[in-house]
Short mmCIF file of C-alpha atoms and ligand atoms in Angstrom, two decimals:
data_model
loop_
_atom_site.label_atom_id
_atom_site.label_comp_id
_atom_site.label_asym_id
_atom_site.label_seq_id
_atom_site.Cartn_x
_atom_site.Cartn_y
_atom_site.Cartn_z
CA MET A 8 113.77 136.92 199.72
CA THR A 9 116.44 134.26 199.22
CA LYS A 10 115.89 131.07 201.19
CA THR A 11 118.88 129.53 202.93
CA VAL A 12 120.00 126.32 204.59
CA LYS A 13 123.01 125.55 206.79
CA LYS A 14 125.41 122.69 206.17
CA LYS A 15 128.03 120.96 208.28
CA SER A 16 130.44 120.27 205.40
CA LEU A 17 130.86 121.45 201.84
CA LEU A 18 133.98 119.95 200.24
CA TYR A 19 133.48 116.30 199.56
CA ARG A 20 135.17 113.58 197.56
CA SER A 21 133.50 112.57 194.35
CA LYS A 22 133.46 109.21 192.59
CA VAL A 23 132.16 110.75 189.39
CA GLU A 24 134.51 110.11 186.49
CA TYR A 25 135.80 113.64 186.07
CA ALA A 26 136.10 115.14 189.55
CA ASN A 27 137.90 114.21 192.74
CA PHE A 28 136.31 116.91 194.93
CA CYS A 29 133.04 118.74 194.58
CA ILE A 30 131.00 121.55 196.11
CA ASN A 31 127.21 121.90 196.04
CA HIS A 32 126.45 125.20 197.74
CA VAL A 33 122.76 125.40 196.83
CA LEU A 34 119.88 123.04 197.60
CA GLY A 35 117.53 122.85 194.63
CA CYS A 36 117.79 124.19 191.12
CA ALA A 37 115.52 126.65 189.36
CA HIS A 38 116.34 125.13 185.95
CA GLY A 39 113.94 122.30 186.76
CA CYS A 40 115.16 119.82 184.17
CA ARG A 41 112.72 117.09 183.35
CA TYR A 42 115.01 114.44 181.81
CA PRO A 43 114.45 113.79 184.84
CA CYS A 44 117.12 115.42 187.06
CA TYR A 45 118.87 112.73 189.13
CA ALA A 46 119.81 115.26 191.83
CA MET A 47 116.15 116.15 192.27
CA LEU A 48 115.13 112.48 192.46
CA MET A 49 117.71 111.91 195.21
CA ALA A 50 116.78 115.09 197.11
CA LYS A 51 113.15 113.94 197.10
CA ARG A 52 114.00 110.38 198.08
CA PHE A 53 116.07 111.51 201.07
CA GLY A 54 113.51 114.08 202.19
CA ARG A 55 115.56 117.20 201.45
CA ILE A 56 112.76 118.63 199.30
CA LYS A 57 109.01 118.10 199.28
CA ASP A 58 108.33 118.12 195.56
CA TYR A 59 109.25 119.59 192.16
CA ASN A 60 108.09 123.09 193.11
CA ASP A 61 110.22 122.99 196.24
CA TRP A 62 113.21 121.93 194.08
CA LEU A 63 112.65 124.96 191.83
CA GLU A 64 113.28 127.32 194.75
CA PRO A 65 117.05 127.48 195.31
CA LYS A 66 118.22 127.60 198.94
CA LEU A 67 121.73 128.97 199.42
CA VAL A 68 124.09 127.40 201.92
CA SER A 69 124.42 130.46 204.14
CA ASN A 70 127.59 129.28 205.89
CA ALA A 71 129.40 128.13 202.73
CA ILE A 72 132.38 130.49 203.03
CA GLU A 73 132.85 129.76 206.75
CA ILE A 74 132.89 126.00 206.07
CA LEU A 75 135.44 126.47 203.29
CA ASP A 76 137.72 128.38 205.67
CA GLN A 77 137.74 125.30 207.90
CA GLU A 78 137.89 122.62 205.18
CA ILE A 79 140.42 124.04 202.73
CA PRO A 80 143.44 123.58 205.06
CA LYS A 81 142.27 120.02 205.78
CA TYR A 82 141.89 118.88 202.16
CA ARG A 83 144.16 121.19 200.16
CA ASN A 84 146.87 118.59 199.50
CA GLN A 85 144.39 115.97 198.32
CA ILE A 86 142.51 118.14 195.82
CA ASP A 87 143.31 118.00 192.11
CA PHE A 88 140.45 120.38 191.45
CA VAL A 89 137.01 121.16 192.77
CA HIS A 90 133.97 120.71 190.58
CA LEU A 91 130.95 123.05 190.86
CA CYS A 92 128.40 121.47 190.90
CA PHE A 93 126.86 118.00 190.62
CA THR A 94 123.53 118.53 192.39
CA THR A 95 122.66 122.11 191.51
CA ASP A 96 123.68 124.76 188.97
CA PRO A 97 126.36 127.31 190.01
CA PHE A 98 125.26 129.97 187.50
CA MET A 99 121.51 129.41 187.71
CA TYR A 100 119.79 131.53 185.08
CA CYS A 101 118.29 134.78 186.46
CA HIS A 102 119.48 134.04 190.00
CA PRO A 103 122.12 136.67 190.83
CA GLU A 104 122.30 135.53 194.47
CA VAL A 105 123.49 132.10 193.30
CA GLU A 106 126.00 133.72 190.93
CA ASP A 107 127.32 135.94 193.76
CA LEU A 108 127.96 133.02 196.09
CA THR A 109 129.52 130.94 193.31
CA LEU A 110 131.93 133.77 192.44
CA ARG A 111 132.92 134.13 196.10
CA ILE A 112 133.58 130.38 196.32
CA ILE A 113 135.66 130.32 193.12
CA LYS A 114 137.69 133.27 194.39
CA LYS A 115 138.18 131.63 197.79
CA LEU A 116 139.44 128.42 196.18
CA ASN A 117 141.67 130.23 193.70
CA ASP A 118 143.14 132.41 196.46
CA ASN A 119 144.18 129.13 198.08
CA ALA A 120 145.75 127.86 194.82
CA ILE A 121 142.90 125.41 194.19
CA LYS A 122 141.60 125.12 190.64
CA THR A 123 137.96 124.66 189.81
CA THR A 124 135.98 123.15 186.99
CA VAL A 125 132.53 124.58 186.54
CA LEU A 126 129.48 123.32 184.66
CA THR A 127 126.31 125.28 184.00
CA LYS A 128 123.18 125.57 181.93
CA GLY A 129 123.20 129.27 182.77
CA ILE A 130 125.22 132.24 181.53
CA TYR A 131 128.81 132.91 182.57
CA PRO A 132 129.44 136.44 183.86
CA LYS A 133 132.12 138.31 181.93
CA VAL A 134 133.84 139.23 185.20
CA LEU A 135 135.44 135.77 185.21
CA ALA A 136 137.61 136.89 182.30
CA GLU A 137 137.75 140.61 182.86
CA THR A 138 139.39 140.87 186.26
CA LYS A 139 142.34 139.20 187.93
CA GLU A 140 140.15 138.26 190.90
CA TYR A 141 139.81 134.73 189.56
CA GLY A 142 142.67 132.45 188.56
CA ASN A 143 143.19 131.64 184.90
CA GLN A 144 143.56 127.92 185.68
CA ASN A 145 139.85 127.28 186.08
CA THR A 146 137.93 125.43 183.41
CA TYR A 147 134.44 126.52 182.46
CA GLY A 148 131.86 124.33 180.80
CA ILE A 149 128.28 124.26 179.62
CA THR A 150 125.86 121.43 179.17
CA LEU A 151 124.48 121.33 175.65
CA VAL A 152 122.47 118.30 174.60
CA SER A 153 120.41 119.88 171.83
CA LEU A 154 120.23 122.99 169.67
CA SER A 155 116.43 122.83 169.71
CA GLU A 156 114.80 125.56 171.83
CA ASP A 157 111.66 123.45 171.73
CA PHE A 158 113.54 120.56 173.38
CA LYS A 159 114.99 123.02 175.91
CA GLN A 160 111.54 124.30 176.79
CA ARG A 161 110.31 120.76 177.38
CA PHE A 162 113.29 119.26 179.20
CA GLU A 163 115.46 122.10 180.58
CA CYS A 164 112.48 124.33 181.26
CA PHE A 165 114.03 127.36 182.98
CA SER A 166 117.68 127.18 181.92
CA ALA A 167 119.42 129.86 179.83
CA PRO A 168 118.61 130.23 176.13
CA LEU A 169 120.96 128.04 174.13
CA LYS A 170 122.54 130.77 171.99
CA GLU A 171 123.31 132.94 175.03
CA ARG A 172 124.71 129.95 176.88
CA ILE A 173 127.10 129.12 174.05
CA ALA A 174 128.05 132.78 173.52
CA SER A 175 128.97 133.25 177.18
CA LEU A 176 131.28 130.22 177.03
CA LYS A 177 132.82 131.45 173.76
CA TYR A 178 133.49 134.79 175.43
CA LEU A 179 135.56 133.06 178.13
CA HIS A 180 137.35 130.98 175.49
CA ASP A 181 138.18 134.07 173.43
CA ALA A 182 139.58 135.68 176.57
CA GLY A 183 142.04 132.79 176.88
CA LEU A 184 140.30 130.65 179.50
CA LYS A 185 139.94 126.88 179.22
CA THR A 186 136.49 125.64 178.27
CA TRP A 187 134.64 122.37 177.98
CA ALA A 188 131.22 121.01 177.12
CA SER A 189 129.09 118.20 178.45
CA ILE A 190 126.81 116.59 175.89
CA GLU A 191 125.02 114.57 178.56
CA PRO A 192 122.35 113.29 178.99
CA TYR A 193 122.16 112.96 175.20
CA PRO A 194 118.51 112.32 174.23
CA PRO A 195 117.50 109.44 171.94
CA PRO A 196 115.70 110.10 168.62
CA ASN A 197 112.27 109.34 170.12
CA LEU A 198 112.69 112.45 172.31
CA VAL A 199 114.20 114.75 169.70
CA LYS A 200 115.33 114.21 166.14
CA GLN A 201 118.71 115.86 165.66
CA ASP A 202 122.23 115.37 164.39
CA VAL A 203 124.95 115.30 167.03
CA SER A 204 127.35 116.79 164.44
CA GLU A 205 125.47 120.09 164.57
CA ILE A 206 125.93 120.29 168.33
CA LEU A 207 129.61 119.47 167.93
CA ASP A 208 130.00 122.25 165.34
CA ALA A 209 128.52 124.74 167.80
CA LEU A 210 131.09 123.64 170.38
CA SER A 211 134.12 123.39 168.11
CA PHE A 212 136.08 126.01 170.11
CA VAL A 213 136.18 124.12 173.44
CA ASP A 214 139.16 122.19 174.85
CA ARG A 215 137.27 119.10 175.97
CA ILE A 216 133.97 117.40 175.17
CA ILE A 217 132.26 114.83 177.38
CA PHE A 218 129.55 112.71 175.81
CA GLY A 219 127.14 110.47 177.70
CA LYS A 220 123.85 108.67 177.24
CA MET A 221 120.57 109.56 178.86
CA ASN A 222 119.54 107.55 181.91
CA TYR A 223 116.43 107.47 184.12
CA ASN A 224 114.02 108.08 181.22
CA PHE A 225 111.81 105.20 180.09
CA LYS A 226 111.87 106.44 176.49
CA VAL A 227 115.56 105.58 176.21
CA ASN A 228 115.14 101.84 176.46
CA SER A 229 111.96 101.84 174.40
CA PHE A 230 113.92 103.05 171.37
CA ALA A 231 114.85 100.04 169.24
CA GLY A 232 118.56 100.03 168.46
CA ILE A 233 119.47 102.37 171.31
CA ALA A 234 122.86 100.71 171.91
CA ASN A 235 123.90 101.16 168.27
CA PHE A 236 122.56 104.71 168.29
CA TYR A 237 124.81 105.71 171.19
CA GLU A 238 127.74 103.80 169.72
CA ASP A 239 127.39 105.73 166.44
CA CYS A 240 127.09 109.05 168.26
CA ALA A 241 130.15 108.27 170.40
CA ASN A 242 132.17 107.48 167.26
CA THR A 243 131.04 110.74 165.67
CA VAL A 244 132.15 112.64 168.80
CA ILE A 245 135.55 110.92 168.85
CA ASP A 246 136.17 111.53 165.12
CA PHE A 247 135.15 115.18 165.41
CA CYS A 248 137.36 115.75 168.46
CA ARG A 249 140.36 114.14 166.80
CA LYS A 250 139.97 116.37 163.74
CA LYS A 251 139.60 119.51 165.87
CA LYS A 252 142.24 118.55 168.45
CA ILE A 253 139.67 118.54 171.22
CA GLU A 254 140.02 116.07 174.07
CA PRO A 255 137.09 113.59 173.94
CA HIS A 256 135.70 111.70 176.89
CA ILE A 257 132.93 109.16 176.46
CA LYS A 258 131.17 108.41 179.73
CA LYS A 259 131.15 104.85 181.01
CA GLY A 260 128.13 102.85 179.91
CA THR A 261 127.53 104.92 176.78
CA ARG A 262 129.34 102.68 174.31
CA ILE A 263 128.77 99.02 173.47
CA GLU A 264 131.32 97.34 175.72
CA ASN A 265 133.73 95.02 173.94
CA LYS A 266 137.43 94.75 173.37
CA THR A 267 137.52 97.28 170.57
CA THR A 268 135.27 99.94 172.08
CA ASN A 269 136.86 101.17 175.26
CA ASN A 270 135.85 104.44 176.77
CA VAL A 271 137.98 107.08 175.16
CA SER A 272 139.81 109.87 176.84
CA THR A 273 143.04 111.35 175.59
CA PRO A 274 145.31 112.79 178.30
CA ASP A 275 145.87 116.46 177.69
CA SER A 276 147.93 118.65 179.97
CA ARG A 277 146.05 121.77 178.84
CA PHE A 278 143.03 120.53 180.68
CA PRO A 279 142.99 120.08 184.46
CA LEU A 280 140.53 117.19 184.55
CA PRO A 281 141.94 113.73 185.26
CA SER A 282 141.89 111.26 182.39
CA TYR A 283 140.34 107.81 182.63
S1 SF4 B 394 120.58 122.15 185.73
FE1 SF4 B 394 121.35 120.23 186.59
S2 SF4 B 394 120.83 120.29 188.77
FE2 SF4 B 394 119.60 121.84 187.74
S3 SF4 B 394 117.65 120.81 187.34
FE3 SF4 B 394 118.94 120.63 185.52
S4 SF4 B 394 119.98 118.65 185.72
FE4 SF4 B 394 119.15 119.20 187.76
#
């Protein structure tokens, strides 16, 4: 039986670089990432969950649609787009009840001429492309920080298999929808040895790529030369994106900060995320 919680508000302003409003309609996340997950750390710190096992049990916001009915008229003119989600996963793998609520929220927003950007480590349902229920102005993304299933098993324990995750995004792209990818938190070589170019190749069809370093893991700073490592990766991402006409965005704090290495983001009207 699905557990639920009630909330007083749902639409809130975000200070995160690529979203001005956000919705988190689930407490907890069955993917159980062990980078660690910042959202889980915060939920634990503020007493919203007891422990990791509690986090793994998603609790739906049972009054999500009712809150949206009240909040959409209030915020509609201030919203560029709504991001789903920062503190949970909207298409949690093997959780159809989460998928159902997410689809209802996307439809509700689109019916009110509000665009969404979505990010998941799950699988996108084909219905997003196959019916006219959902607007074609949404942008759908996946997180992909490694092509190693072994890494996935260790750090994104219960998320969707990588090949299926990529294939579901490609399906939406092939159907004409806008897509993006988040290569964040990108792990350092002492967590997994890999070539960022291979990940980029797997994502070469998307419209935008966001790249960012890993935080909150002690192994990051124990890797000698970590700053140069992320600088090299960021340059590889930017070069690749320029060649493929993909919009790159390097998250703040990932590159070595000096006058010649600003964060890069190329404005692109195809993509409804703000540029920085
Ligand atoms: S998918 Fe996102 S919200 Fe869920 S556990 Fe992983 S990092 Fe946290």
